[in-house]
CSV table of N, CA and C in Angstrom, one decimal:
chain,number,residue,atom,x,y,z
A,29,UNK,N,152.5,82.6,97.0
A,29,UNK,CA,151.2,82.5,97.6
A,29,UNK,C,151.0,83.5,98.7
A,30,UNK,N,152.1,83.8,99.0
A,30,UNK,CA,151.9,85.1,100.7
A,30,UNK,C,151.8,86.3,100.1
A,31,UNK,N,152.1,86.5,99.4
A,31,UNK,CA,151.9,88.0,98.5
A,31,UNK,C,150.7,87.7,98.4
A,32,UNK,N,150.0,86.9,98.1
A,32,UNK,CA,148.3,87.4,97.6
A,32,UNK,C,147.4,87.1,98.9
A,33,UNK,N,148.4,86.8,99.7
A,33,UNK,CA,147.1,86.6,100.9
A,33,UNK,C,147.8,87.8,102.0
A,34,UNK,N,148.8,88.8,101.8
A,34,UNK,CA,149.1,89.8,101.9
A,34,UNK,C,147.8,90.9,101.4
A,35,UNK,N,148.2,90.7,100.4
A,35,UNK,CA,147.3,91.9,99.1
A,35,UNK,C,146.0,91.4,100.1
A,36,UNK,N,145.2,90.5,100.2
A,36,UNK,CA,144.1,90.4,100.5
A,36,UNK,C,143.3,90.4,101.7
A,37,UNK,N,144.8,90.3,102.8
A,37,UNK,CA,144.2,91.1,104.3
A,37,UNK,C,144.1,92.6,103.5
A,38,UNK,N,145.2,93.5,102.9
A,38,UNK,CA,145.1,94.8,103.3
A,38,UNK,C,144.0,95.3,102.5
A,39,UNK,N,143.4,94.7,101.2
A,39,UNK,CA,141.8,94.9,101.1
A,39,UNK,C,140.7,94.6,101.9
A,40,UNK,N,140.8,93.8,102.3
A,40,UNK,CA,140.2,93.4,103.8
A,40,UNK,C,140.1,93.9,104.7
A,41,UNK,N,141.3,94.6,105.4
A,41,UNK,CA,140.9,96.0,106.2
A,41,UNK,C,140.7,97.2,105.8
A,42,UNK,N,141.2,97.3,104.6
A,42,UNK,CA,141.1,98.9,104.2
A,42,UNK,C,139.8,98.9,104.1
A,43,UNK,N,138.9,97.4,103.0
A,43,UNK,CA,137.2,97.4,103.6
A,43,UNK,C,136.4,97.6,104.7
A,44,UNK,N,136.6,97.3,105.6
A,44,UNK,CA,136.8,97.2,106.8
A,44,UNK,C,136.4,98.8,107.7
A,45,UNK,N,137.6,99.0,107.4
A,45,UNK,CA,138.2,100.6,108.0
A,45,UNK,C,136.4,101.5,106.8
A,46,UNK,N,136.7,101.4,105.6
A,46,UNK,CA,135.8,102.3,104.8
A,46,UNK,C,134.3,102.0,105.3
A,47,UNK,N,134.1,100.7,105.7
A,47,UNK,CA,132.6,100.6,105.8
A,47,UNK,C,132.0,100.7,107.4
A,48,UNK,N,133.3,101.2,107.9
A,48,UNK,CA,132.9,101.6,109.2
A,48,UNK,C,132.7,103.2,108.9
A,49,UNK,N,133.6,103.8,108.3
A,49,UNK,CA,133.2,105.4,108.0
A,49,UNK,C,131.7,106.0,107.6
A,50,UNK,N,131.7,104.7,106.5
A,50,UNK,CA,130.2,104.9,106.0
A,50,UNK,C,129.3,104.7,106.8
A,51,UNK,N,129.2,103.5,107.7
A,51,UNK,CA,128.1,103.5,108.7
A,51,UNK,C,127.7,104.7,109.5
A,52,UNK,N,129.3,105.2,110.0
A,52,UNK,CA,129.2,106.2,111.0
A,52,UNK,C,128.5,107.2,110.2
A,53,UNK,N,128.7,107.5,109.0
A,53,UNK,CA,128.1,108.5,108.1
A,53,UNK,C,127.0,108.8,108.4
A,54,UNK,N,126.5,107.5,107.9
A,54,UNK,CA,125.0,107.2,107.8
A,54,UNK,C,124.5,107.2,109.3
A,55,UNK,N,124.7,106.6,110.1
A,55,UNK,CA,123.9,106.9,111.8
A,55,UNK,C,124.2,108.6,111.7
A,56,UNK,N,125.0,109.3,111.4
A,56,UNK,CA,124.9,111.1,111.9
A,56,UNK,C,123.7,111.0,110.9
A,57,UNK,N,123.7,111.1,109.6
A,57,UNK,CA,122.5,111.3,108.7
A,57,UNK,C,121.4,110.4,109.5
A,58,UNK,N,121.0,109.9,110.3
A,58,UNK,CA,119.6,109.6,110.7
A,58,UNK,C,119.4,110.2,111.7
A,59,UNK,N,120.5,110.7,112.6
A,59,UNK,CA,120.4,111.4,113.6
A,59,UNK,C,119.7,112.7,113.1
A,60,UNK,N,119.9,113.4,112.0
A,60,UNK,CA,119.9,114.8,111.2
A,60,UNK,C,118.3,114.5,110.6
A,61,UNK,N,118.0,113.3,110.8
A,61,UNK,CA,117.2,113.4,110.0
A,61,UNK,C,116.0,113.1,110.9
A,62,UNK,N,116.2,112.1,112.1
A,62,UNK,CA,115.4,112.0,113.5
A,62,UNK,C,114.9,113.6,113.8
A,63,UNK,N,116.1,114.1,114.3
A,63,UNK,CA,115.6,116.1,114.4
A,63,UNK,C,114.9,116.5,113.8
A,64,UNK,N,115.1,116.6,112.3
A,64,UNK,CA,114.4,117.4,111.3
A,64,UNK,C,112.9,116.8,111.1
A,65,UNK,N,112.8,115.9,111.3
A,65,UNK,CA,111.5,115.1,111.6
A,65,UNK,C,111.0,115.6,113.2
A,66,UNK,N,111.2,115.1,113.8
A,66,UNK,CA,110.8,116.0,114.9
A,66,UNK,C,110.3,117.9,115.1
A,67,UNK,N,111.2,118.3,114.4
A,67,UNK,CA,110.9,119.9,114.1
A,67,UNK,C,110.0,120.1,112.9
A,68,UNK,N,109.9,118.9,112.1
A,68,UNK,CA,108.6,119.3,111.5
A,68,UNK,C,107.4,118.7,111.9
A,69,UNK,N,107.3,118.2,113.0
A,69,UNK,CA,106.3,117.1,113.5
A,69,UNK,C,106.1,118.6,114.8
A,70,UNK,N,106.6,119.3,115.5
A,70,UNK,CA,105.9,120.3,115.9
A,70,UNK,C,105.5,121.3,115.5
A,71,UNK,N,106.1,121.3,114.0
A,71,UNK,CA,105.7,122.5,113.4
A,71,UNK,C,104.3,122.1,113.1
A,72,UNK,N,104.1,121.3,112.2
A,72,UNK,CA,102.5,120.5,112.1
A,72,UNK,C,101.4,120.7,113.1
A,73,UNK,N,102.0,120.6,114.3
A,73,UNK,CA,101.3,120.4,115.8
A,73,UNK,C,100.7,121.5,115.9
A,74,UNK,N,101.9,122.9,116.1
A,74,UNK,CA,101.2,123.6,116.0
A,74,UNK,C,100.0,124.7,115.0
A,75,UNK,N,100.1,124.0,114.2
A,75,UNK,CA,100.0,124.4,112.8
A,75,UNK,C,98.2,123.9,113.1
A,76,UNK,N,98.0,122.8,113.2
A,76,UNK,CA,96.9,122.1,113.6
A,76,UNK,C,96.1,122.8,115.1
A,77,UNK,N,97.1,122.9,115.8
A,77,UNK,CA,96.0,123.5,116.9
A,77,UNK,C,95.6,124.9,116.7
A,78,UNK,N,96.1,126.0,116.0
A,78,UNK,CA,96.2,127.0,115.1
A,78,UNK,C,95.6,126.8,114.1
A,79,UNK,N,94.8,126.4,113.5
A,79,UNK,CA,94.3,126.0,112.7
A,79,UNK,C,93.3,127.0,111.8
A,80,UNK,N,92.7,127.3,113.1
A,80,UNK,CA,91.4,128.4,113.2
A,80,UNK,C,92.0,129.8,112.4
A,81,UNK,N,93.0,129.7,112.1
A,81,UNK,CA,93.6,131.2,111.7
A,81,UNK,C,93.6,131.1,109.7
A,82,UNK,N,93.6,130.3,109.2
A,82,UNK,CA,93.8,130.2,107.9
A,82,UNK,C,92.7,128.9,107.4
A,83,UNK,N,92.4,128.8,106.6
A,83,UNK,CA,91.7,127.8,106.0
A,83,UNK,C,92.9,127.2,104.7
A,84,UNK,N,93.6,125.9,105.1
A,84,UNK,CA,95.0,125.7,104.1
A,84,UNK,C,94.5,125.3,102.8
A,85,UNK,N,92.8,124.4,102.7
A,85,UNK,CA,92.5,124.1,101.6
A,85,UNK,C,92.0,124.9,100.5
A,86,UNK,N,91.7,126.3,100.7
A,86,UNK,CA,91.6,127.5,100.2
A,86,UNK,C,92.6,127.7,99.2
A,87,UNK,N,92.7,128.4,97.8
A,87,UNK,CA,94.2,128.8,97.5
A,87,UNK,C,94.3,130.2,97.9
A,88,UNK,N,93.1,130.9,98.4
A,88,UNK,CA,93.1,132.7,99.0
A,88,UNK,C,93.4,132.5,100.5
A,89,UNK,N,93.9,131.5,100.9
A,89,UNK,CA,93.9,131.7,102.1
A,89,UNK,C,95.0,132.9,102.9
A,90,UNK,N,96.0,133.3,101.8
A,90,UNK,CA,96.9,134.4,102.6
A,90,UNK,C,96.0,135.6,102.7
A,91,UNK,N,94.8,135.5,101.3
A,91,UNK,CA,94.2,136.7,101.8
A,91,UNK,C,93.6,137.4,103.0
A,92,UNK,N,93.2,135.6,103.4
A,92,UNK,CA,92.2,135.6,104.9
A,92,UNK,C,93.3,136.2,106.3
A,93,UNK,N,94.3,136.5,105.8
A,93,UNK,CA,94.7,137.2,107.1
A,93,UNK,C,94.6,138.8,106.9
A,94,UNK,N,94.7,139.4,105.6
A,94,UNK,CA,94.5,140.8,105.9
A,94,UNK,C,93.4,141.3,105.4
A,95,UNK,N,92.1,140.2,105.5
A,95,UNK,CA,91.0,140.6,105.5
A,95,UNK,C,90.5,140.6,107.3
A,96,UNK,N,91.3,139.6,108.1
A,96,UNK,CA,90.8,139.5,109.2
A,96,UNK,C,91.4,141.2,109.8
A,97,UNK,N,89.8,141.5,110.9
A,97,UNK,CA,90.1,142.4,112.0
A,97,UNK,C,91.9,142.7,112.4
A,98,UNK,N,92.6,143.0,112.9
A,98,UNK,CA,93.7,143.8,113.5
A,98,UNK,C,93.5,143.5,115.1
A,99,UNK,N,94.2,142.7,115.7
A,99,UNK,CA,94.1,142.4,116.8
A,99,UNK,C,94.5,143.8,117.7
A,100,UNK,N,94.2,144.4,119.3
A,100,UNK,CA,94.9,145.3,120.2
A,100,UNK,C,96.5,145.8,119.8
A,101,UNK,N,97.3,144.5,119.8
A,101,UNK,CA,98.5,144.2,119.9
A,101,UNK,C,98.8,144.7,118.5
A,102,UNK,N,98.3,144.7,117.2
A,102,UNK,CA,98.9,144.9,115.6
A,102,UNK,C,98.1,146.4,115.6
A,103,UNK,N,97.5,147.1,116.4
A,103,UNK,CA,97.4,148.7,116.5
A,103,UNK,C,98.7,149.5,116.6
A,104,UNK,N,99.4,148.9,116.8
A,104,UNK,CA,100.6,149.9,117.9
A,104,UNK,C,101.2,150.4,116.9
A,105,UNK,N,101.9,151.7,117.0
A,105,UNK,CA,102.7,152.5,116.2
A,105,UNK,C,103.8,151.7,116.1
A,106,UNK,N,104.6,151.6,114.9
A,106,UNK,CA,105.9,151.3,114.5
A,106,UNK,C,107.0,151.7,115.5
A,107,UNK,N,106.7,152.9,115.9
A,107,UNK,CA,107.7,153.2,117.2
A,107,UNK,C,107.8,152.9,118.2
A,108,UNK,N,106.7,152.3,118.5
A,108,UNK,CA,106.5,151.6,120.1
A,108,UNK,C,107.1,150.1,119.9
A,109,UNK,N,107.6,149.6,121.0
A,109,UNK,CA,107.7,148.5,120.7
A,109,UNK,C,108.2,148.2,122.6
């Protein structure tokens, strides 16, 4: 009978030990994934206040930038910088 209640602590912690790895796993993956939500939540931000530059419901909208004017700054010679 101590042989099996041997065998069954060291399942017991080897469970133990494994489902603490996994947790920790998993809090870094939310961590990774808190960030990446945040970096797309300012990307959006500014995407929104920027807005005025594309029309996104359009499907020509990439054309709408090189039909727009040429700002001062996109005149400049390739050499200049």
């Amino acid at each position: 009978m101590e042989s099996v209640q041997v065998i069954l602590v060291i399942v017991v912690v080897s469970l133990t030990i494994l489902f603490l790895a996994v947790g920790f796993q998993v809090f870094l993956i939310m961590l990774d994934l808190r960030r990446a939500v945040k970096r797309l939540n300012s990307l959006l931000e500014d995407s929104i206040l920027g807005g005025g530059l594309l029309r996104p419901e359009k499907l020509t909208s990439i054309l709408e930038v090189f039909r727009r004017k040429k700002s001062p700054s996109d005149t400049r010679e390739k050499g200049e910088s």
